[in-house]
Amino acid sequence: MSELVFARLGTAPVPYHEGWDLQKRLHGQRVADRVPDTVLLLEHEPVYTAGKRTGKGDRPLTDPGAPVVDIDRGGKITWHGPGQLTAYPIVRLADPIDVIAYVRMLEEAIIRTIAEFGLTGLRVEGRTGVWLAADPARGLIERKVAAIGCRIARGVGMHGFAINCDPDLSWFDRIVPCGITDAGVTSLTRELGRDVTVAEVLPLVERHLAAVLDAPRYSHLDGVPEPAEPAGLVGA
């Protein structure tokens, strides 16, 4: 990977469909080599997104107070919203494509990020995302601090991961997050006992994600990159 752009979409929460449409447009441009590998970084307005494996029993039983959107990533249902840093890497993967290895790379970037706050992130067999170990002495069960859900199409990734910085965790009480009933959901703020904002976490995510994606150079952009003209049309 020779170039990586982190596109910061500002501090105002982005409606989910607006972000999804942007992903799809950028994905098509990356497939056509009209933009570089790009990672969208944003917060969403409150929304539940249901991946392809979401079961009826995972969904809210009553009106959850936010839309439920069925989408084309793997995994089950989760929540996105303010206080959660969501990253969508629209990046070309090397052949032969290994989706599991790619997910492990995203997990590693998150593990390195939260280590900077003194937290030890874990991988749990059979479950994606990044977890914190149970702590019986404190009455804490195993709990997820970051969720991952990806889709690879035409060699380029979509969707990505979300780290709970300082969201309202009560949103997760209205669903079975990621289809898991025997573990909890947490945030950096809850674990550390102080406010940990998206703004504080964002530059750490950029640094560690660039490292695991093997990007020797990366840059920042407010907004999204402008697509280059297709080959043969420059100057036409």
XYZ file of C-alpha atoms in Angstrom:
236
model
C 0.000 0.000 0.000
C 1.666 3.231 -1.161
C -0.882 5.882 -0.191
C -3.575 6.117 2.459
C -5.901 9.045 3.101
C -7.848 9.530 6.318
C -10.980 11.486 5.490
C -12.346 13.151 8.606
C -16.020 14.007 8.220
C -16.183 16.496 11.076
C -17.802 16.506 14.499
C -21.469 16.657 13.460
C -23.074 13.183 13.496
C -23.681 11.851 9.986
C -27.043 10.257 9.056
C -26.445 6.574 8.366
C -27.785 6.490 4.813
C -25.655 9.514 3.924
C -22.543 7.726 5.154
C -23.518 4.473 3.433
C -24.119 6.233 0.108
C -20.730 7.895 0.469
C -19.115 4.520 1.120
C -20.686 2.994 -1.977
C -19.678 5.918 -4.172
C -16.118 5.916 -2.849
C -15.921 2.129 -3.188
C -16.775 2.354 -6.885
C -14.163 5.060 -7.375
C -11.529 2.967 -5.576
C -12.345 -0.087 -7.698
C -11.788 2.125 -10.763
C -8.509 3.485 -9.291
C -9.894 7.016 -9.324
C -9.169 7.634 -5.622
C -6.481 6.334 -3.262
C -7.099 3.961 -0.384
C -9.292 6.025 1.932
C -10.574 5.617 5.478
C -13.736 7.519 6.380
C -13.764 8.621 10.032
C -17.016 9.840 11.544
C -19.728 9.630 14.147
C -23.240 8.635 13.129
C -26.636 9.814 14.199
C -28.203 7.060 16.359
C -28.951 3.996 14.208
C -29.107 0.229 14.462
C -27.513 -1.630 11.551
C -28.421 -5.258 10.934
C -25.921 -7.407 9.068
C -26.761 -10.474 7.009
C -26.708 -12.874 9.969
C -29.119 -10.889 12.169
C -31.869 -13.100 13.585
C -35.388 -12.035 14.494
C -34.619 -12.440 18.180
C -31.634 -10.087 17.936
C -33.773 -7.128 16.854
C -35.565 -4.654 19.130
C -38.919 -5.928 20.381
C -40.353 -2.412 20.566
C -39.561 0.942 18.966
C -35.895 1.478 19.917
C -35.936 5.229 19.277
C -33.635 5.004 16.246
C -33.988 3.494 12.759
C -33.040 -0.139 12.106
C -31.246 -0.437 8.749
C -30.553 -3.768 7.026
C -27.162 -3.608 5.328
C -24.834 -5.767 3.247
C -22.008 -6.402 5.703
C -21.403 -9.608 7.608
C -22.325 -10.089 11.237
C -25.460 -9.271 13.177
C -27.070 -6.165 14.659
C -25.241 -3.352 16.396
C -25.680 0.324 17.217
C -23.850 3.390 15.923
C -24.136 6.909 17.222
C -22.550 9.946 18.885
C -19.579 9.188 21.093
C -18.540 6.240 18.938
C -15.680 6.551 16.451
C -16.662 4.712 13.273
C -14.019 3.924 10.659
C -14.771 2.738 7.134
C -11.581 1.632 5.317
C -12.237 1.760 1.575
C -8.989 0.006 0.720
C -7.811 -2.429 -1.932
C -6.724 -5.772 -0.484
C -3.777 -7.736 -1.804
C -4.363 -10.949 -3.751
C -5.115 -13.614 -2.743
C -7.741 -11.915 -0.562
C -7.894 -13.282 2.983
C -10.925 -11.780 4.731
C -10.073 -13.321 8.110
C -6.568 -11.893 7.976
C -8.029 -8.483 7.132
C -10.379 -8.611 10.127
C -7.422 -9.578 12.344
C -5.571 -6.511 11.069
C -8.466 -4.256 12.048
C -8.608 -5.920 15.464
C -4.884 -5.351 15.885
C -5.223 -1.631 15.132
C -7.916 -1.349 17.811
C -5.915 -3.391 20.326
C -2.902 -1.110 19.829
C -5.115 1.975 20.140
C -6.714 1.055 23.450
C -3.347 -0.106 24.805
C -2.374 3.566 24.790
C -5.039 4.013 27.485
C -3.677 1.133 29.540
C -6.364 -1.347 28.439
C -5.611 -4.861 27.233
C -7.809 -5.728 24.290
C -8.537 -9.378 23.571
C -9.664 -11.492 20.649
C -12.318 -14.035 21.581
C -12.568 -17.285 19.663
C -15.640 -17.322 17.448
C -16.405 -13.637 18.005
C -15.202 -10.640 16.047
C -14.375 -7.305 17.614
C -12.159 -6.372 20.531
C -12.987 -7.406 24.080
C -11.930 -6.817 27.645
C -11.506 -9.792 29.954
C -13.960 -10.575 32.707
C -12.948 -9.263 36.125
C -14.884 -11.220 38.780
C -13.322 -9.194 41.591
C -15.045 -6.102 40.183
C -18.180 -7.948 39.171
C -17.433 -7.444 35.473
C -18.235 -9.966 32.755
C -16.442 -10.176 29.418
C -17.379 -7.066 27.440
C -16.925 -5.648 23.966
C -15.343 -2.244 23.463
C -15.201 -2.264 19.639
C -17.261 -3.953 16.924
C -16.131 -5.040 13.455
C -18.208 -5.826 10.371
C -16.790 -5.850 6.845
C -17.667 -6.550 3.255
C -15.164 -7.140 0.448
C -16.400 -6.528 -3.106
C -14.251 -6.503 -6.266
C -11.139 -6.576 -4.123
C -11.986 -3.442 -2.111
C -13.235 -3.279 1.479
C -16.337 -1.549 2.823
C -17.827 -0.988 6.277
C -15.268 -1.457 9.055
C -15.187 -0.955 12.808
C -16.503 1.197 15.634
C -14.842 2.014 18.962
C -17.016 3.041 21.897
C -15.368 6.191 23.235
C -18.053 7.991 25.266
C -21.454 6.948 23.859
C -24.700 6.465 25.765
C -24.424 2.709 26.308
C -28.130 2.351 27.081
C -28.741 2.159 23.314
C -27.274 -1.351 23.394
C -29.829 -2.489 25.983
C -32.556 -2.490 23.294
C -30.948 -5.179 21.116
C -28.857 -8.327 21.410
C -25.624 -6.661 20.268
C -23.866 -8.774 17.643
C -26.134 -11.657 18.670
C -24.235 -12.201 21.942
C -26.240 -12.772 25.116
C -23.539 -13.839 27.574
C -21.289 -10.770 27.469
C -21.586 -7.006 27.802
C -20.767 -3.792 25.985
C -18.515 -1.112 27.390
C -16.706 2.105 26.448
C -13.319 3.657 27.063
C -15.008 6.256 29.245
C -16.664 3.640 31.444
C -13.497 1.586 31.792
C -11.218 4.500 32.606
C -13.606 6.502 34.764
C -13.007 9.692 32.781
C -14.309 11.208 29.568
C -12.516 9.784 26.543
C -13.712 11.626 23.468
C -13.719 10.635 19.826
C -11.318 13.518 19.166
C -8.810 12.026 21.610
C -8.980 8.554 20.066
C -9.064 9.546 16.391
C -5.341 10.323 15.797
C -4.330 7.128 17.588
C -6.595 5.072 15.338
C -5.086 6.720 12.281
C -1.528 5.923 13.350
C -2.172 2.306 14.264
C -4.442 1.557 11.310
C -1.826 2.926 8.908
C 0.744 0.663 10.556
C -1.267 -2.553 10.260
C -2.248 -1.705 6.671
C 1.460 -1.252 5.925
C 1.012 2.296 4.675
C 4.373 4.093 4.952
C 2.695 7.393 4.078
C -0.693 8.706 5.069
C -2.420 12.041 5.007
C -5.519 13.737 6.423
C -8.372 15.351 4.598
C -11.421 17.221 5.801
C -14.060 15.651 3.583
C -13.436 13.037 0.886
C -10.901 12.912 -1.962
C -11.945 14.163 -5.366
C -11.888 11.376 -7.978
C -9.291 11.598 -10.712
C -10.385 11.628 -14.332
C -10.500 8.145 -15.887
C -7.446 7.233 -17.975
C -7.694 8.642 -21.457
C -9.988 11.517 -20.493
C -7.449 13.856 -18.939
C -7.394 17.066 -20.907
C -10.361 16.046 -23.035
